[in-house]
GROMACS .gro file of N, CA and C in nm:
model
  444
    1MET      N    1   7.093  10.346   9.388
    1MET     CA    2   7.004  10.273   9.341
    1MET      C    3   6.872  10.370   9.325
    2LYS      N    4   6.839  10.339   9.241
    2LYS     CA    5   6.680  10.427   9.198
    2LYS      C    6   6.531  10.259   9.188
    3LYS      N    7   6.508  10.379   9.293
    3LYS     CA    8   6.334  10.348   9.282
    3LYS      C    9   6.215  10.437   9.272
    4TYR      N   10   6.129  10.292   9.202
    4TYR     CA   11   5.998  10.368   9.125
    4TYR      C   12   5.886  10.282   9.176
    5ILE      N   13   5.784  10.318   9.146
    5ILE     CA   14   5.648  10.225   9.220
    5ILE      C   15   5.596  10.283   9.120
    6VAL      N   16   5.472  10.188   9.092
    6VAL     CA   17   5.368  10.165   9.006
    6VAL      C   18   5.311  10.093   9.042
    7SER      N   19   5.209  10.143   8.996
    7SER     CA   20   4.989  10.022   9.051
    7SER      C   21   4.915  10.045   8.964
    8ASP      N   22   4.867   9.956   8.937
    8ASP     CA   23   4.733   9.983   8.853
    8ASP      C   24   4.742  10.024   8.688
    9ILE      N   25   4.807   9.968   8.623
    9ILE     CA   26   4.844   9.981   8.479
    9ILE      C   27   4.704   9.917   8.412
   10HIS      N   28   4.654   9.830   8.415
   10HIS     CA   29   4.608   9.714   8.405
   10HIS      C   30   4.553   9.764   8.242
   11GLY      N   31   4.636   9.718   8.186
   11GLY     CA   32   4.669   9.654   8.118
   11GLY      C   33   4.648   9.777   7.975
   12ASN      N   34   4.672   9.855   8.025
   12ASN     CA   35   4.747  10.002   7.957
   12ASN      C   36   4.808  10.020   7.891
   13GLY      N   37   4.826   9.902   7.756
   13GLY     CA   38   4.959   9.962   7.683
   13GLY      C   39   4.989  10.073   7.686
   14ASN      N   40   5.011  10.207   7.632
   14ASN     CA   41   5.048  10.334   7.640
   14ASN      C   42   5.123  10.402   7.714
   15PHE      N   43   5.059  10.372   7.909
   15PHE     CA   44   5.075  10.383   7.993
   15PHE      C   45   5.242  10.265   8.007
   16TYR      N   46   5.179  10.168   8.031
   16TYR     CA   47   5.328  10.053   8.029
   16TYR      C   48   5.411  10.115   7.984
   17TYR      N   49   5.374  10.107   7.828
   17TYR     CA   50   5.543  10.107   7.743
   17TYR      C   51   5.640  10.227   7.737
   18SER      N   52   5.541  10.364   7.805
   18SER     CA   53   5.596  10.502   7.815
   18SER      C   54   5.677  10.435   7.960
   19ILE      N   55   5.603  10.388   8.068
   19ILE     CA   56   5.728  10.381   8.139
   19ILE      C   57   5.873  10.311   8.137
   20MET      N   58   5.822  10.203   8.033
   20MET     CA   59   5.918  10.067   8.012
   20MET      C   60   6.017  10.163   7.944
   21TYR      N   61   6.016  10.226   7.846
   21TYR     CA   62   6.062  10.307   7.738
   21TYR      C   63   6.181  10.369   7.837
   22TYR      N   64   6.115  10.476   7.899
   22TYR     CA   65   6.128  10.560   8.010
   22TYR      C   66   6.302  10.492   8.055
   23LEU      N   67   6.236  10.355   8.174
   23LEU     CA   68   6.312  10.302   8.256
   23LEU      C   69   6.467  10.233   8.235
   24ASP      N   70   6.458  10.182   8.091
   24ASP     CA   71   6.458  10.098   7.987
   24ASP      C   72   6.620  10.180   7.972
   25ASN      N   73   6.538  10.319   7.971
   25ASN     CA   74   6.739  10.436   7.945
   25ASN      C   75   6.741  10.505   8.012
   26VAL      N   76   6.667  10.462   8.141
   26VAL     CA   77   6.717  10.553   8.293
   26VAL      C   78   6.835  10.371   8.319
   27SER      N   79   6.820  10.274   8.295
   27SER     CA   80   6.916  10.193   8.320
   27SER      C   81   7.035  10.218   8.265
   28LYS      N   82   7.010  10.286   8.157
   28LYS     CA   83   7.183  10.283   8.101
   28LYS      C   84   7.267  10.357   8.184
   29GLU      N   85   7.207  10.449   8.280
   29GLU     CA   86   7.301  10.486   8.338
   29GLU      C   87   7.284  10.460   8.523
   30ASP      N   88   7.203  10.442   8.544
   30ASP     CA   89   7.191  10.414   8.697
   30ASP      C   90   7.172  10.302   8.707
   31ASP      N   91   7.201  10.227   8.860
   31ASP     CA   92   7.064  10.069   8.831
   31ASP      C   93   6.961  10.114   8.933
   32ILE      N   94   6.888  10.087   8.889
   32ILE     CA   95   6.725  10.102   8.898
   32ILE      C   96   6.613   9.888   8.934
   33THR      N   97   6.475   9.984   9.024
   33THR     CA   98   6.419   9.876   9.075
   33THR      C   99   6.299   9.921   9.052
   34LEU      N  100   6.195   9.872   9.036
   34LEU     CA  101   6.137   9.879   8.920
   34LEU      C  102   6.007   9.836   9.033
   35TYR      N  103   5.956   9.839   9.143
   35TYR     CA  104   5.807   9.775   9.234
   35TYR      C  105   5.707   9.812   9.132
   36ILE      N  106   5.608   9.664   9.069
   36ILE     CA  107   5.548   9.701   9.032
   36ILE      C  108   5.416   9.697   9.145
   37ASN      N  109   5.287   9.709   9.162
   37ASN     CA  110   5.186   9.744   9.301
   37ASN      C  111   5.126   9.647   9.243
   38GLY      N  112   5.131   9.546   9.164
   38GLY     CA  113   4.916   9.516   9.125
   38GLY      C  114   4.830   9.538   9.023
   39ASP      N  115   4.826   9.460   9.011
   39ASP     CA  116   4.692   9.446   8.916
   39ASP      C  117   4.843   9.562   8.733
   40LEU      N  118   4.859   9.525   8.650
   40LEU     CA  119   4.936   9.572   8.710
   40LEU      C  120   4.818   9.404   8.524
   41ILE      N  121   4.731   9.325   8.544
   41ILE     CA  122   4.615   9.319   8.373
   41ILE      C  123   4.488   9.345   8.458
   42ASP      N  124   4.454   9.234   8.323
   42ASP     CA  125   4.272   9.344   8.284
   42ASP      C  126   4.277   9.492   8.295
   43ARG      N  127   4.132   9.482   8.241
   43ARG     CA  128   4.077   9.603   8.125
   43ARG      C  129   4.120   9.618   8.025
   44GLY      N  130   4.300   9.689   8.006
   44GLY     CA  131   4.345   9.762   7.907
   44GLY      C  132   4.336   9.600   7.825
   45ILE      N  133   4.359   9.633   7.697
   45ILE     CA  134   4.303   9.566   7.559
   45ILE      C  135   4.504   9.462   7.540
   46GLU      N  136   4.572   9.540   7.624
   46GLU     CA  137   4.728   9.485   7.603
   46GLU      C  138   4.785   9.382   7.713
   47SER      N  139   4.634   9.339   7.826
   47SER     CA  140   4.753   9.309   7.954
   47SER      C  141   4.775   9.227   7.950
   48GLY      N  142   4.727   9.107   7.799
   48GLY     CA  143   4.860   8.947   7.800
   48GLY      C  144   4.989   8.989   7.837
   49GLU      N  145   4.990   9.128   7.645
   49GLU     CA  146   5.132   9.116   7.613
   49GLU      C  147   5.215   9.214   7.771
   50ILE      N  148   5.163   9.261   7.813
   50ILE     CA  149   5.242   9.315   7.905
   50ILE      C  150   5.264   9.248   8.022
   51LEU      N  151   5.161   9.158   8.024
   51LEU     CA  152   5.239   9.036   8.154
   51LEU      C  153   5.347   8.974   8.097
   52LEU      N  154   5.303   8.884   7.972
   52LEU     CA  155   5.402   8.789   7.951
   52LEU      C  156   5.582   8.898   7.891
   53ASP      N  157   5.507   9.040   7.896
   53ASP     CA  158   5.643   9.118   7.882
   53ASP      C  159   5.762   9.089   7.994
   54ILE      N  160   5.665   9.143   8.130
   54ILE     CA  161   5.701   9.178   8.237
   54ILE      C  162   5.739   9.034   8.294
   55ILE      N  163   5.706   8.916   8.233
   55ILE     CA  164   5.770   8.766   8.338
   55ILE      C  165   5.904   8.724   8.252
   56LYS      N  166   5.912   8.773   8.091
   56LYS     CA  167   6.003   8.777   8.032
   56LYS      C  168   6.133   8.824   8.100
   57ARG      N  169   6.128   8.975   8.164
   57ARG     CA  170   6.282   9.087   8.182
   57ARG      C  171   6.223   9.040   8.305
   58ILE      N  172   6.151   9.007   8.446
   58ILE     CA  173   6.195   8.958   8.519
   58ILE      C  174   6.273   8.788   8.582
   59LYS      N  175   6.240   8.786   8.426
   59LYS     CA  176   6.334   8.585   8.434
   59LYS      C  177   6.450   8.588   8.305
   60GLU      N  178   6.500   8.734   8.267
   60GLU     CA  179   6.639   8.805   8.195
   60GLU      C  180   6.740   8.863   8.309
   61ASN      N  181   6.644   8.851   8.424
   61ASN     CA  182   6.696   8.950   8.609
   61ASN      C  183   6.840   8.994   8.505
   62ASN      N  184   6.835   9.101   8.450
   62ASN     CA  185   6.947   9.212   8.467
   62ASN      C  186   6.934   9.317   8.559
   63LYS      N  187   7.079   9.272   8.539
   63LYS     CA  188   7.100   9.322   8.673
   63LYS      C  189   7.129   9.510   8.675
   64HIS      N  190   7.013   9.587   8.621
   64HIS     CA  191   7.090   9.662   8.613
   64HIS      C  192   6.968   9.747   8.635
   65PHE      N  193   6.886   9.692   8.547
   65PHE     CA  194   6.706   9.655   8.555
   65PHE      C  195   6.615   9.591   8.653
   66GLN      N  196   6.650   9.605   8.821
   66GLN     CA  197   6.573   9.458   8.829
   66GLN      C  198   6.406   9.512   8.834
   67ILE      N  199   6.293   9.368   8.913
   67ILE     CA  200   6.139   9.424   8.875
   67ILE      C  201   6.114   9.339   8.982
   68LYS      N  202   6.010   9.395   9.137
   68LYS     CA  203   5.977   9.316   9.188
   68LYS      C  204   5.826   9.367   9.110
   69TYR      N  205   5.771   9.253   9.167
   69TYR     CA  206   5.637   9.267   9.133
   69TYR      C  207   5.549   9.208   9.197
   70LEU      N  208   5.421   9.291   9.266
   70LEU     CA  209   5.360   9.198   9.404
   70LEU      C  210   5.202   9.186   9.349
   71LEU      N  211   5.180   9.103   9.413
   71LEU     CA  212   5.022   9.076   9.356
   71LEU      C  213   4.916   9.228   9.418
   72GLY      N  214   4.820   9.177   9.304
   72GLY     CA  215   4.742   9.271   9.346
   72GLY      C  216   4.568   9.234   9.353
   73ASN      N  217   4.475   9.233   9.397
   73ASN     CA  218   4.430   9.158   9.363
   73ASN      C  219   4.316   9.127   9.226
   74HIS      N  220   4.332   9.218   9.152
   74HIS     CA  221   4.308   9.129   8.990
   74HIS      C  222   4.447   8.967   8.942
   75GLU      N  223   4.592   8.997   9.035
   75GLU     CA  224   4.619   8.887   8.928
   75GLU      C  225   4.577   8.748   9.089
   76LEU      N  226   4.496   8.811   9.187
   76LEU     CA  227   4.448   8.678   9.298
   76LEU      C  228   4.348   8.669   9.189
   77MET      N  229   4.254   8.823   9.142
   77MET     CA  230   4.164   8.724   9.053
   77MET      C  231   4.207   8.577   8.947
   78MET      N  232   4.247   8.624   8.908
   78MET     CA  233   4.315   8.566   8.828
   78MET      C  234   4.335   8.447   8.852
   79TYR      N  235   4.391   8.424   8.938
   79TYR     CA  236   4.518   8.324   8.967
   79TYR      C  237   4.369   8.230   9.047
   80GLN      N  238   4.260   8.270   9.123
   80GLN     CA  239   4.167   8.161   9.174
   80GLN      C  240   4.048   8.092   9.077
   81LEU      N  241   4.068   8.208   8.963
   81LEU     CA  242   3.946   8.125   8.832
   81LEU      C  243   4.037   8.016   8.782
   82TYR      N  244   4.125   8.038   8.753
   82TYR     CA  245   4.237   7.912   8.676
   82TYR      C  246   4.308   7.816   8.800
   83GLN      N  247   4.259   7.777   8.926
   83GLN     CA  248   4.257   7.731   9.010
   83GLN      C  249   4.152   7.668   9.079
   84ASP      N  250   4.064   7.757   8.977
   84ASP     CA  251   3.899   7.661   9.024
   84ASP      C  252   3.884   7.570   8.810
   85ARG      N  253   4.006   7.645   8.778
   85ARG     CA  254   3.918   7.540   8.617
   85ARG      C  255   4.072   7.413   8.610
   86LEU      N  256   4.147   7.485   8.729
   86LEU     CA  257   4.271   7.312   8.731
   86LEU      C  258   4.143   7.215   8.800
   87MET      N  259   4.089   7.275   8.896
   87MET     CA  260   4.064   7.210   9.007
   87MET      C  261   3.877   7.120   8.856
   88GLY      N  262   3.875   7.171   8.789
   88GLY     CA  263   3.771   7.035   8.729
   88GLY      C  264   3.641   7.126   8.676
   89LYS      N  265   3.649   7.262   8.776
   89LYS     CA  266   3.549   7.389   8.687
   89LYS      C  267   3.552   7.413   8.598
   90ASN      N  268   3.405   7.407   8.578
   90ASN     CA  269   3.459   7.476   8.399
   90ASN      C  270   3.402   7.636   8.424
   91THR      N  271   3.439   7.666   8.486
   91THR     CA  272   3.412   7.883   8.541
   91THR      C  273   3.391   7.940   8.457
   92TYR      N  274   3.378   8.037   8.404
   92TYR     CA  275   3.423   8.146   8.341
   92TYR      C  276   3.404   8.242   8.391
   93PHE      N  277   3.310   8.254   8.475
   93PHE     CA  278   3.293   8.418   8.524
   93PHE      C  279   3.273   8.365   8.685
   94ASN      N  280   3.334   8.476   8.708
   94ASN     CA  281   3.355   8.522   8.853
   94ASN      C  282   3.395   8.630   8.836
   95ASP      N  283   3.456   8.695   8.947
   95ASP     CA  284   3.436   8.839   9.058
   95ASP      C  285   3.570   8.881   8.973
   96TRP      N  286   3.605   8.831   8.857
   96TRP     CA  287   3.767   8.782   8.734
   96TRP      C  288   3.678   8.926   8.628
   97TYR      N  289   3.601   8.789   8.617
   97TYR     CA  290   3.532   8.864   8.453
   97TYR      C  291   3.496   9.016   8.494
   98ASP      N  292   3.410   8.988   8.581
   98ASP     CA  293   3.321   9.120   8.694
   98ASP      C  294   3.433   9.230   8.601
   99ASN      N  295   3.598   9.213   8.635
   99ASN     CA  296   3.627   9.334   8.706
   99ASN      C  297   3.756   9.361   8.553
  100GLY      N  298   3.704   9.301   8.457
  100GLY     CA  299   3.782   9.348   8.365
  100GLY      C  300   3.921   9.229   8.303
  101GLY      N  301   3.858   9.124   8.427
  101GLY     CA  302   3.961   9.036   8.358
  101GLY      C  303   3.932   8.939   8.234
  102TRP      N  304   3.781   8.889   8.243
  102TRP     CA  305   3.771   8.902   8.094
  102TRP      C  306   3.878   8.929   7.935
  103VAL      N  307   3.981   9.038   7.899
  103VAL     CA  308   4.049   9.088   7.807
  103VAL      C  309   4.178   8.946   7.891
  104THR      N  310   4.241   8.948   7.949
  104THR     CA  311   4.379   8.907   8.012
  104THR      C  312   4.360   8.783   7.954
  105ASP      N  313   4.243   8.673   8.019
  105ASP     CA  314   4.227   8.540   7.979
  105ASP      C  315   4.196   8.481   7.858
  106CYS      N  316   4.066   8.580   7.746
  106CYS     CA  317   4.120   8.554   7.649
  106CYS      C  318   4.287   8.626   7.571
  107TYR      N  319   4.301   8.641   7.554
  107TYR     CA  320   4.436   8.677   7.505
  107TYR      C  321   4.527   8.530   7.557
  108LEU      N  322   4.533   8.533   7.628
  108LEU     CA  323   4.593   8.389   7.702
  108LEU      C  324   4.550   8.301   7.694
  109GLU      N  325   4.419   8.245   7.660
  109GLU     CA  326   4.351   8.126   7.531
  109GLU      C  327   4.392   8.180   7.398
  110ASP      N  328   4.432   8.250   7.374
  110ASP     CA  329   4.378   8.271   7.202
  110ASP      C  330   4.548   8.261   7.174
  111ASN      N  331   4.637   8.254   7.292
  111ASN     CA  332   4.770   8.276   7.159
  111ASN      C  333   4.863   8.159   7.279
  112LEU      N  334   4.818   8.146   7.409
  112LEU     CA  335   4.894   7.993   7.434
  112LEU      C  336   4.869   7.946   7.457
  113SER      N  337   4.928   7.780   7.513
  113SER     CA  338   4.879   7.616   7.522
  113SER      C  339   4.825   7.681   7.690
  114ARG      N  340   4.772   7.551   7.704
  114ARG     CA  341   4.737   7.529   7.837
  114ARG      C  342   4.872   7.541   7.893
  115GLU      N  343   5.014   7.507   7.946
  115GLU     CA  344   5.105   7.442   7.964
  115GLU      C  345   5.146   7.562   8.022
  116GLU      N  346   5.130   7.634   7.893
  116GLU     CA  347   5.203   7.824   7.862
  116GLU      C  348   5.107   7.917   7.983
  117ILE      N  349   4.999   7.925   8.004
  117ILE     CA  350   4.865   7.945   8.075
  117ILE      C  351   4.939   7.901   8.242
  118PHE      N  352   4.892   7.759   8.221
  118PHE     CA  353   4.977   7.754   8.372
  118PHE      C  354   5.002   7.810   8.413
  119ASN      N  355   5.172   7.776   8.349
  119ASN     CA  356   5.293   7.833   8.425
  119ASN      C  357   5.307   7.982   8.473
  120ILE      N  358   5.195   8.087   8.349
  120ILE     CA  359   5.212   8.159   8.417
  120ILE      C  360   5.108   8.205   8.558
  121VAL      N  361   4.974   8.113   8.507
  121VAL     CA  362   4.928   8.081   8.685
  121VAL      C  363   5.010   8.126   8.819
  122ASP      N  364   5.133   8.013   8.798
  122ASP     CA  365   5.262   7.926   8.926
  122ASP      C  366   5.290   8.066   8.913
  123PHE      N  367   5.329   8.114   8.826
  123PHE     CA  368   5.410   8.257   8.841
  123PHE      C  369   5.319   8.333   8.915
  124ILE      N  370   5.224   8.427   8.910
  124ILE     CA  371   5.131   8.484   8.975
  124ILE      C  372   5.151   8.418   9.094
  125GLY      N  373   5.142   8.280   9.124
  125GLY     CA  374   5.065   8.252   9.243
  125GLY      C  375   5.197   8.232   9.319
  126ASP      N  376   5.354   8.277   9.310
  126ASP     CA  377   5.375   8.268   9.394
  126ASP      C  378   5.422   8.411   9.379
  127LEU      N  379   5.358   8.578   9.381
  127LEU     CA  380   5.415   8.678   9.352
  127LEU      C  381   5.389   8.721   9.512
  128ASP      N  382   5.483   8.766   9.577
  128ASP     CA  383   5.451   8.827   9.725
  128ASP      C  384   5.354   8.937   9.739
  129VAL      N  385   5.338   8.852   9.806
  129VAL     CA  386   5.178   9.026   9.853
  129VAL      C  387   5.186   9.116   9.925
  130TYR      N  388   5.317   9.121   9.981
  130TYR     CA  389   5.386   9.305  10.036
  130TYR      C  390   5.509   9.280  10.014
  131TYR      N  391   5.601   9.366   9.999
  131TYR     CA  392   5.772   9.409  10.015
  131TYR      C  393   5.803   9.490  10.132
  132LEU      N  394   5.870   9.492  10.241
  132LEU     CA  395   5.964   9.553  10.331
  132LEU      C  396   6.072   9.640  10.274
  133PHE      N  397   6.110   9.733  10.264
  133PHE     CA  398   6.220   9.773  10.173
  133PHE      C  399   6.354   9.809  10.401
  134ASP      N  400   6.482   9.826  10.280
  134ASP     CA  401   6.538   9.838  10.398
  134ASP      C  402   6.502   9.945  10.440
  135GLU      N  403   6.508  10.015  10.391
  135GLU     CA  404   6.560  10.145  10.464
  135GLU      C  405   6.416  10.199  10.555
  136LYS      N  406   6.406  10.330  10.623
  136LYS     CA  407   6.309  10.385  10.729
  136LYS      C  408   6.319  10.570  10.668
  137ILE      N  409   6.189  10.541  10.739
  137ILE     CA  410   6.167  10.706  10.695
  137ILE      C  411   6.150  10.753  10.821
  138ASN      N  412   6.224  10.855  10.839
  138ASN     CA  413   6.150  10.928  11.017
  138ASN      C  414   6.227  10.804  11.115
  139ASN      N  415   6.239  10.681  11.092
  139ASN     CA  416   6.270  10.539  11.168
  139ASN      C  417   6.140  10.475  11.199
  140LYS      N  418   6.081  10.416  11.062
  140LYS     CA  419   5.968  10.381  10.993
  140LYS      C  420   5.990  10.265  10.889
  141ASN      N  421   5.947  10.173  10.905
  141ASN     CA  422   5.961  10.118  10.818
  141ASN      C  423   5.856  10.175  10.730
  142ILE      N  424   5.916  10.087  10.646
  142ILE     CA  425   5.863  10.156  10.485
  142ILE      C  426   5.813   9.977  10.413
  143LEU      N  427   5.722  10.024  10.438
  143LEU     CA  428   5.592   9.850  10.324
  143LEU      C  429   5.485   9.899  10.212
  144LEU      N  430   5.487   9.801  10.174
  144LEU     CA  431   5.456   9.822   9.982
  144LEU      C  432   5.356   9.748   9.970
  145VAL      N  433   5.248   9.718   9.971
  145VAL     CA  434   5.161   9.622   9.954
  145VAL      C  435   4.983   9.706   9.850
  146HIS      N  436   4.962   9.606   9.799
  146HIS     CA  437   4.818   9.687   9.722
  146HIS      C  438   4.721   9.737   9.785
  147ALA      N  439   4.638   9.617   9.843
  147ALA     CA  440   4.590   9.680   9.925
  147ALA      C  441   4.619   9.567  10.096
  148GLY      N  442   4.490   9.620  10.177
  148GLY     CA  443   4.519   9.570  10.308
  148GLY      C  444   4.435   9.489  10.381
   0.00000   0.00000   0.00000
């Protein structure tokens, strides 16, 4: 099994789709796991599309191409803003917007129903903060986390 780790894609479609094209082809020959170490979204104009693609791929649960998506600070900021909205706060500006989240928010608001958006928010809320690998290097544990 091969393992790949990527972080901070930030909605960059060229980067994301290049990676996925490569890994889709590698997974035809080897079982692989892709670890997305947070910040898949925001800043880049394809953030919403990329997020939906990853969620679809995770739900498909391809046994040859597994995906482990970890929470980054951008996913956390998104989650917090939508939790505020769920509580009835009419907020559109917070740290998330200041850090490029408006791109993701606009895509979701323009293309999905409220129910679909909050299903995505629930998905984000269920992301793990870290991943502890079974393997060790020099007898030491390997911990993957976006920010300490």
